[in-house]
């Protein structure tokens, strides 16, 4: 092709680029010649100094690599590449584009199974892997036929530059292009795979031409900002295997500018600052989380020179908090946002002018000729992209008729062709504990009541749902207020019969608006939820505050024992919706056994607090009417140490009672044979929990396992759905569930035949070889007698099911390090506990684990049963996607303390937390080993200090003070709406002073049989950023 000067190419037009170039590599090769002596890449060297490569040097390196791999490329249409983002990535990417095959960029975050699946879907027969990912790549392609793998060590760039241009390059590299190349696929970027395996998205040369146009279409019209030129330097915090990173890096090639490659991504704030200053960066592209994290760093340093030098700083992929963006703009950063997806290209951006008329968070079409349709959905608009649009990826239509692509993104028009991003069509509320609520059917049921004109159900990131009710004035005008409220509550009761427990609306959480006030809604009668939250923010906050904090004690009254018992019966009956009061006549029965839970216990406590002063955790200490009555009538506060000792004694007696029963129920067994690999049939409980989900995933991926029976709580017709959602919410591969190797069963172990029915019960007794019991209540407030009814007694029935006189089933139990944390030892060995309940921490959860451990110890030593204990330490979210349940102790502390209070306690304790995927992999290996050792510790062998965790939090972008435990608990006591306030009694009992010393749990036996545990990562800033990203995505974390 004839040389074309830069000035004659219109980079503001995708069609115009197609007239000059027919392929993306054609364009890049041309630019490397035009700007041969310009710096293209700036990369950090081993000695932490930035070095440079010119366009000609990058092209030379890429050309020689392409020639080296030519023979392999002939065997395939798709070449896969997996590596972290660095200078090598740019060189390899340009080499693969030169080979005129479709390059598939595989994110290094993918699992082995995901890599295999991507290779299968794309039929790639050649894979290049960075040495760091050689092992996982090798394992992935071992499951495929005829795939060639080349593992690449980090490049010695100085040495490679000394090599001359391959003399045969003109014969090996095809540089003849035609119009047919324009629509050929040059690149594959895959989806994140949050709901299943990642999906490959094919990007044509035409798509990539359009990807280069945005800055040329916008900067020339941005007042106060000069267009890009060859002296500009781009810092991209988005990797080349993401479309935003591809856009950022190659946009600079259109003007002969340069791009910066930091040590790794995500980068630390120090590395970003060093990159900005060392390279005189003039443009920046990054995810919004990076800009959120920059704020505390900038506030600390008070040095804004580097960001003021930027022509623009662009973010995309998610929303940025308005207050954060405004603050950055006030400091002189020209912040702007871009909207696009891999499927539709980059199509909208905000005004890049610092003197913009419209807010930085609003954007308009980059090219007014882009084919798109904003479909009216009331106040909001849904973006639809017709199939004939030139910017779209290949074959991405998702409408049944093939007419185009539904983005499912909703926007609000703000005038002059500008929009603000509002959210997804999916209106699901994600509760504080991670449970999900669909408010739409609940609102429909409420509106079915004649006097309710409109209703809004709220609860995003809250402990419970709430409802705002707009009355129909024509219906209620002649009604008494008491009758109106009664009918509203009847409608609420009807809603509660149709929704899951976590979604139920508590009576106190219903707010009826005064006549004349209305709820914003669309013409289709659907609620404008965001507008409702904005309009009634004060009322909503007051509703939650009143419920969570309870009433002040204002009514003085003296009670007889009978009066108090009657009052408690009445309150319990109303709150638990018990029509037959005879169910409450046994005053020694725990109310939690009758359905009291964490939310309804607040209701009951609030009713009692109208007459008497009671602490927030009162009902957990006194769960029956009898114990409540005794405590209230005594007018004395029971000594806390005496209460703890009573619980220890209860646990000791419970262990003795179960051993006494077991001595009669279990004759001594004989173990004669072992199973051949591939014959294991596992019965697994707790599969919808975090550890259980990962354990099921790992078992199904192991060929030694023939089948897994999954016991799931809930309604029979919802069991499979619950399991699917558990996988989906943790970004696990849901296709693993679509096989006859997994079968879902009801979990009703207190029922006859475990709820299976006799025929299935008998068949499973013959078929199952291993039981792994993960299911257990996790509530630090509940006493051990509650755990007995809910967990231990049903599990005992499962143990009777597992018993066989010959070759009994192996039974594994997930215990807890809390069962041994009370021992006065520096190190805990992988051995049975002493028969003393004081070995465990002072809470019912730990007591219950102690009881089962002692029962297992007895059954293994005296009855010759193959029973195994995995003592589990603190489990973190997984190391790949950072999914960590928001209802757990430490996520609550991190967000409640670090993000909301801006205070974290100083603790003198060692941290051995383990990521759930490594805990699962270790336990799976232990289950499938033939060993006589029976006790293992699932903790991270690589220990750090609590101070390292605090440092990781700060490096990840959180800003807080480190205070004493006493000060931290006092601050928490002042804010009962704080999510971690629910654990205040736990903190008070265990954080008495900063020396929250825990022993070391030894792992020698575990490491011997499950060496994967040695690879467990520690909690550092990189891992903590993943947790923050996930928590932000589910509405649990809002960066400040």
XYZ file of N, CA and C in Angstrom, residues 513-676:
492
model
N -47.807 7.443 53.491
C -47.607 8.870 53.228
C -48.895 9.654 53.496
N -48.761 10.863 53.977
C -49.944 11.702 54.170
C -50.648 11.942 52.834
N -51.954 12.125 52.894
C -52.699 12.408 51.671
C -52.138 13.659 51.008
N -52.026 13.591 49.703
C -51.434 14.709 48.975
C -50.002 14.447 48.562
N -49.337 13.508 49.242
C -47.980 13.139 48.856
C -48.044 11.907 47.950
N -47.187 11.877 46.946
C -47.246 10.779 45.976
C -45.866 10.185 45.735
N -45.865 9.002 45.167
C -44.628 8.297 44.822
C -44.389 8.437 43.326
N -43.212 8.881 42.924
C -42.917 9.021 41.481
C -43.004 7.671 40.780
N -43.739 7.636 39.667
C -43.879 6.384 38.924
C -44.046 6.679 37.449
N -43.860 5.659 36.631
C -43.964 5.802 35.183
C -45.408 5.658 34.748
N -45.635 5.880 33.449
C -46.983 5.701 32.905
C -47.437 4.253 33.014
N -46.448 3.347 33.098
C -46.766 1.928 33.216
C -46.988 1.513 34.664
N -47.007 2.501 35.552
C -47.298 2.267 36.972
C -46.138 1.594 37.706
N -44.961 1.624 37.106
C -43.803 1.089 37.816
C -43.101 2.215 38.554
N -42.570 1.865 39.702
C -41.944 2.854 40.577
C -40.634 3.365 39.998
N -40.424 4.645 40.113
C -39.113 5.237 39.833
C -38.330 5.189 41.143
N -37.692 4.057 41.355
C -37.130 3.746 42.679
C -36.104 4.778 43.139
N -35.229 5.169 42.222
C -34.202 6.140 42.593
C -34.831 7.470 42.975
N -35.851 7.874 42.234
C -36.528 9.135 42.537
C -37.237 9.059 43.890
N -37.816 7.887 44.190
C -38.468 7.698 45.495
C -37.449 7.852 46.621
N -36.292 7.197 46.454
C -35.262 7.258 47.491
C -34.762 8.674 47.690
N -34.647 9.434 46.605
C -34.177 10.820 46.708
C -35.236 11.706 47.355
N -36.487 11.530 46.955
C -37.559 12.400 47.442
C -37.870 12.161 48.917
N -37.806 10.903 49.341
C -38.203 10.563 50.715
C -37.022 10.050 51.541
N -35.842 10.583 51.260
C -34.625 10.119 51.939
C -34.748 10.251 53.457
N -35.227 11.392 53.944
C -35.315 11.612 55.401
C -36.306 10.651 56.043
N -37.461 10.455 55.397
C -38.465 9.551 55.950
C -37.941 8.112 56.006
N -37.225 7.721 54.962
C -36.687 6.357 54.918
C -35.649 6.154 56.013
N -34.753 7.125 56.164
C -33.722 7.007 57.198
C -34.355 6.948 58.586
N -35.389 7.758 58.799
C -36.065 7.768 60.101
C -36.739 6.432 60.376
N -37.295 5.828 59.338
C -37.968 4.533 59.459
C -36.977 3.465 59.937
N -35.826 3.395 59.281
C -34.822 2.401 59.664
C -34.229 2.699 61.035
N -33.991 3.960 61.311
C -33.381 4.327 62.599
C -34.297 3.944 63.759
N -35.590 4.243 63.609
C -36.544 3.937 64.681
C -36.637 2.433 64.917
N -36.596 1.670 63.841
C -36.704 0.216 63.995
C -35.457 -0.386 64.623
N -34.286 -0.003 64.125
C -33.042 -0.624 64.577
C -32.654 -0.188 65.987
N -32.952 1.050 66.340
C -32.560 1.525 67.665
C -33.622 1.243 68.718
N -34.877 1.108 68.296
C -35.942 0.805 69.254
C -36.411 2.034 69.999
N -37.519 1.895 70.731
C -38.082 3.043 71.447
C -37.336 3.313 72.748
N -37.443 4.544 73.205
C -36.904 4.870 74.530
C -37.864 4.342 75.593
N -37.318 3.978 76.751
C -38.135 3.466 77.851
C -38.854 4.640 78.507
N -40.160 4.765 78.213
C -40.912 5.916 78.716
C -42.080 5.532 79.617
N -42.478 4.262 79.603
C -43.664 3.834 80.357
C -43.254 3.095 81.623
N -43.593 3.653 82.749
C -43.285 2.990 84.023
C -44.445 2.069 84.395
N -44.137 0.836 84.750
C -45.192 -0.111 85.097
C -44.600 -1.206 85.978
N -45.324 -1.607 86.977
C -44.898 -2.748 87.794
C -45.673 -3.978 87.317
N -44.997 -5.124 87.312
C -45.571 -6.339 86.739
C -45.580 -7.455 87.767
N -46.655 -8.260 87.699
C -46.624 -9.542 88.403
C -46.051 -10.565 87.422
N -45.689 -11.723 87.932
C -45.125 -12.760 87.075
C -46.126 -13.187 86.001
N -47.409 -13.326 86.389
C -48.427 -13.759 85.422
C -48.675 -12.686 84.367
N -48.707 -11.418 84.790
C -48.928 -10.336 83.833
C -47.798 -10.280 82.805
N -46.570 -10.423 83.292
C -45.425 -10.354 82.392
C -45.423 -11.529 81.410
N -45.762 -12.723 81.917
C -45.812 -13.895 81.040
C -46.873 -13.711 79.958
N -48.035 -13.170 80.350
C -49.099 -12.928 79.377
C -48.702 -11.904 78.335
N -48.022 -10.848 78.782
C -47.561 -9.808 77.872
C -46.553 -10.376 76.867
N -45.644 -11.191 77.354
C -44.630 -11.776 76.473
C -45.258 -12.752 75.487
N -46.233 -13.528 75.959
C -46.945 -14.437 75.055
C -47.633 -13.664 73.939
N -48.308 -12.590 74.327
C -49.060 -11.795 73.346
C -48.108 -11.182 72.309
N -47.007 -10.608 72.775
C -46.043 -9.982 71.853
C -45.445 -11.019 70.909
N -45.062 -12.163 71.462
C -44.459 -13.208 70.641
C -45.452 -13.722 69.611
N -46.714 -13.889 70.017
C -47.735 -14.390 69.097
C -47.950 -13.419 67.935
N -47.978 -12.129 68.248
C -48.189 -11.129 67.201
C -47.011 -11.074 66.234
N -45.812 -11.052 66.783
C -44.618 -10.890 65.942
C -44.347 -12.139 65.119
N -44.594 -13.309 65.718
C -44.343 -14.559 65.002
C -45.569 -15.038 64.238
N -46.636 -14.246 64.291
C -47.876 -14.576 63.586
C -48.383 -15.959 63.971
N -48.469 -16.189 65.281
C -48.952 -17.459 65.818
C -50.392 -17.262 66.284
N -51.336 -17.878 65.577
C -52.751 -17.707 65.918
C -53.125 -18.518 67.156
N -52.535 -19.681 67.285
C -52.861 -20.573 68.404
C -51.873 -20.329 69.542
N -52.316 -19.579 70.567
C -51.418 -19.213 71.666
C -50.954 -20.423 72.472
N -51.625 -21.569 72.288
C -51.215 -22.757 73.042
C -49.790 -23.191 72.662
N -49.348 -22.782 71.467
C -47.980 -23.123 71.051
C -46.937 -22.438 71.943
N -47.388 -21.417 72.674
C -46.460 -20.646 73.511
C -46.574 -21.000 74.986
N -47.349 -22.004 75.322
C -47.573 -22.337 76.724
C -46.336 -22.942 77.386
N -45.490 -23.581 76.589
C -44.237 -24.096 77.139
C -43.238 -22.946 77.202
N -43.173 -22.308 78.360
C -42.361 -21.100 78.500
C -40.859 -21.388 78.516
N -40.481 -22.648 78.585
C -39.055 -22.978 78.558
C -38.540 -23.143 77.134
N -39.458 -23.165 76.173
C -39.070 -23.365 74.775
C -38.446 -22.099 74.202
N -37.379 -22.268 73.441
C -36.733 -21.126 72.813
C -37.649 -20.529 71.747
N -37.808 -19.214 71.779
C -38.624 -18.547 70.765
C -37.988 -18.649 69.384
N -36.686 -18.852 69.342
C -36.025 -19.017 68.052
C -36.454 -20.327 67.379
N -36.823 -21.306 68.195
C -37.332 -22.558 67.629
C -38.707 -22.362 66.995
N -39.392 -21.308 67.409
C -40.726 -21.015 66.873
C -40.675 -20.035 65.705
N -39.470 -19.636 65.318
C -39.354 -18.782 64.132
C -38.764 -17.412 64.373
N -38.439 -17.071 65.613
C -37.797 -15.789 65.863
C -36.455 -15.765 65.140
N -36.130 -14.623 64.502
C -34.848 -14.494 63.815
C -34.237 -13.137 64.150
N -33.159 -12.795 63.462
C -32.441 -11.572 63.816
C -33.307 -10.326 63.664
N -34.223 -10.321 62.677
C -35.070 -9.150 62.473
C -36.258 -9.128 63.425
N -36.943 -10.271 63.548
C -38.104 -10.285 64.447
C -37.673 -10.178 65.905
N -36.438 -10.551 66.205
C -35.956 -10.363 67.585
C -35.830 -8.873 67.901
N -35.514 -8.061 66.884
C -35.488 -6.605 67.089
C -36.899 -6.111 67.402
N -37.884 -6.651 66.669
C -39.265 -6.260 66.944
C -39.657 -6.573 68.385
N -39.378 -7.803 68.816
C -39.767 -8.211 70.162
C -39.012 -7.414 71.214
N -37.745 -7.206 70.993
C -36.958 -6.402 71.935
C -37.530 -4.984 72.024
N -37.954 -4.421 70.889
C -38.520 -3.076 70.896
C -39.824 -3.016 71.697
N -40.645 -4.053 71.593
C -41.893 -4.087 72.366
C -41.598 -4.112 73.861
N -40.625 -4.933 74.253
C -40.256 -5.005 75.677
C -39.660 -3.684 76.134
N -38.880 -3.042 75.247
C -38.187 -1.803 75.611
C -39.134 -0.640 75.834
N -40.388 -0.770 75.431
C -41.359 0.281 75.719
C -41.624 0.393 77.217
N -41.342 -0.689 77.945
C -41.652 -0.720 79.369
C -40.421 -0.912 80.259
N -39.377 -1.535 79.705
C -38.208 -1.841 80.526
C -36.926 -1.637 79.734
N -35.865 -1.253 80.423
C -34.566 -1.109 79.773
C -33.975 -2.490 79.509
N -33.741 -2.793 78.256
C -33.099 -4.059 77.904
C -32.056 -3.783 76.833
N -30.919 -4.461 76.858
C -29.885 -4.249 75.848
C -30.286 -4.834 74.501
N -29.551 -4.454 73.470
C -29.870 -4.898 72.114
C -29.808 -6.417 71.970
N -28.878 -7.053 72.675
C -28.712 -8.504 72.515
C -29.451 -9.300 73.590
N -30.428 -8.690 74.216
C -31.123 -9.277 75.355
C -31.737 -10.635 75.020
N -32.401 -10.736 73.878
C -33.121 -11.976 73.549
C -32.185 -13.118 73.181
N -30.984 -12.795 72.748
C -30.027 -13.867 72.470
C -29.508 -14.476 73.776
N -29.473 -13.662 74.814
C -29.066 -14.167 76.123
C -30.216 -14.858 76.841
N -31.431 -14.445 76.502
C -32.624 -14.994 77.165
C -33.653 -15.348 76.088
N -33.516 -16.504 75.454
C -34.328 -16.819 74.273
C -35.726 -17.371 74.553
N -36.050 -17.712 75.803
C -37.379 -18.266 76.105
C -38.170 -17.283 76.953
N -39.495 -17.454 76.966
C -40.344 -16.587 77.801
C -39.946 -16.733 79.262
N -39.640 -17.943 79.674
C -39.249 -18.194 81.060
C -37.984 -17.431 81.436
N -36.962 -17.483 80.564
C -35.705 -16.794 80.894
C -35.859 -15.280 80.780
N -36.693 -14.810 79.837
C -36.968 -13.371 79.738
C -37.649 -12.893 81.011
N -38.669 -13.634 81.421
C -39.441 -13.284 82.615
C -38.550 -13.218 83.852
N -37.711 -14.234 83.987
C -36.827 -14.292 85.157
C -35.872 -13.109 85.169
N -35.304 -12.790 84.009
C -34.336 -11.698 83.933
C -34.995 -10.349 84.218
N -36.200 -10.157 83.701
C -36.869 -8.870 83.885
C -37.371 -8.666 85.311
N -37.811 -9.736 85.940
C -38.354 -9.618 87.296
C -37.260 -9.558 88.353
N -36.072 -10.026 88.014
C -34.999 -10.023 89.015
C -34.480 -8.625 89.278
N -34.688 -7.711 88.302
C -34.215 -6.325 88.417
C -32.717 -6.260 88.671
N -32.012 -7.325 88.329
C -30.562 -7.342 88.527
C -29.896 -7.754 87.219
N -28.770 -7.153 86.987
C -27.992 -7.545 85.829
C -27.115 -8.729 86.200
N -27.316 -9.828 85.472
C -26.551 -11.024 85.774
C -25.095 -10.810 85.391
N -24.218 -11.298 86.217
C -22.797 -11.178 85.968
C -22.430 -11.858 84.643
N -21.721 -11.122 83.777
C -21.398 -11.645 82.453
C -20.524 -12.890 82.529
N -19.585 -12.886 83.456
C -18.700 -14.056 83.574
C -19.477 -15.287 84.021
N -20.486 -15.093 84.870
C -21.325 -16.206 85.298
C -22.128 -16.746 84.125
N -22.650 -15.837 83.269
C -23.373 -16.272 82.071
C -22.481 -17.097 81.153
N -21.257 -16.646 80.961
C -20.326 -17.389 80.107
C -20.051 -18.775 80.663
N -19.844 -18.851 81.995
C -19.539 -20.144 82.600
C -20.730 -21.093 82.480
N -21.930 -20.579 82.600
C -23.117 -21.417 82.437
C -23.180 -22.015 81.033
N -22.785 -21.228 80.035
C -22.782 -21.720 78.664
C -21.698 -22.781 78.453
N -20.529 -22.566 79.081
C -19.477 -23.585 79.005
C -19.956 -24.907 79.606
N -20.622 -24.818 80.740
C -21.115 -26.026 81.392
C -22.189 -26.707 80.554
N -23.026 -25.903 79.891
C -24.054 -26.477 79.021
C -23.413 -27.244 77.864
N -22.340 -26.687 77.300
C -21.641 -27.362 76.205
C -20.986 -28.655 76.682
N -20.390 -28.625 77.879
C -19.739 -29.806 78.430
C -20.757 -30.931 78.616
N -21.903 -30.588 79.199
C -22.938 -31.586 79.450
C -23.495 -32.132 78.138
N -23.638 -31.259 77.142
C -24.186 -31.683 75.856
C -23.250 -32.699 75.187
N -21.960 -32.448 75.242
C -21.002 -33.399 74.675
C -21.090 -34.750 75.392
N -21.184 -34.713 76.712
C -21.303 -35.959 77.478
C -22.576 -36.707 77.109
N -23.681 -35.977 76.919
C -24.954 -36.614 76.590
C -24.885 -37.309 75.222
N -24.278 -36.667 74.248
C -24.204 -37.261 72.910
C -23.296 -38.484 72.903
N -22.210 -38.436 73.642
C -21.328 -39.604 73.714
C -22.047 -40.771 74.388
N -22.841 -40.456 75.395
C -23.606 -41.492 76.080
C -24.596 -42.140 75.104
N -25.272 -41.337 74.303
C -26.199 -41.878 73.298
C -25.448 -42.717 72.263
N -24.311 -42.196 71.816
C -23.556 -42.875 70.762
C -23.026 -44.228 71.213
N -22.770 -44.366 72.504
C -22.257 -45.640 72.996
C -23.275 -46.762 72.767
N -24.556 -46.408 72.722
C -25.612 -47.395 72.471
C -25.987 -47.482 70.989
N -25.930 -46.343 70.298
C -26.447 -46.289 68.920
C -25.464 -46.802 67.875
N -24.170 -46.878 68.188
C -23.176 -47.224 67.177
C -22.321 -48.413 67.639
N -22.603 -49.623 67.171
C -21.697 -50.755 67.435
C -20.358 -50.512 66.741
N -19.339 -51.199 67.192
C -18.016 -51.044 66.608
C -18.030 -51.560 65.170
N -17.426 -50.793 64.267
C -17.467 -51.133 62.841
C -16.147 -51.733 62.373
N -16.214 -52.344 61.178
C -15.012 -52.901 60.560
C -14.755 -52.184 59.234
N -13.502 -51.811 59.023
C -13.103 -51.177 57.765
C -12.212 -52.148 57.001
N -12.680 -52.603 55.827
C -11.973 -53.676 55.128
C -11.409 -53.260 53.774
N -12.129 -52.481 53.009
C -11.689 -52.213 51.636
C -11.670 -50.716 51.360
N -10.905 -50.354 50.359
C -10.871 -48.966 49.893
C -11.395 -48.922 48.471
N -11.919 -47.754 48.086
C -12.508 -47.598 46.752
C -11.439 -47.285 45.720
N -11.703 -47.712 44.515
C -10.833 -47.352 43.397
C -11.142 -45.914 42.993
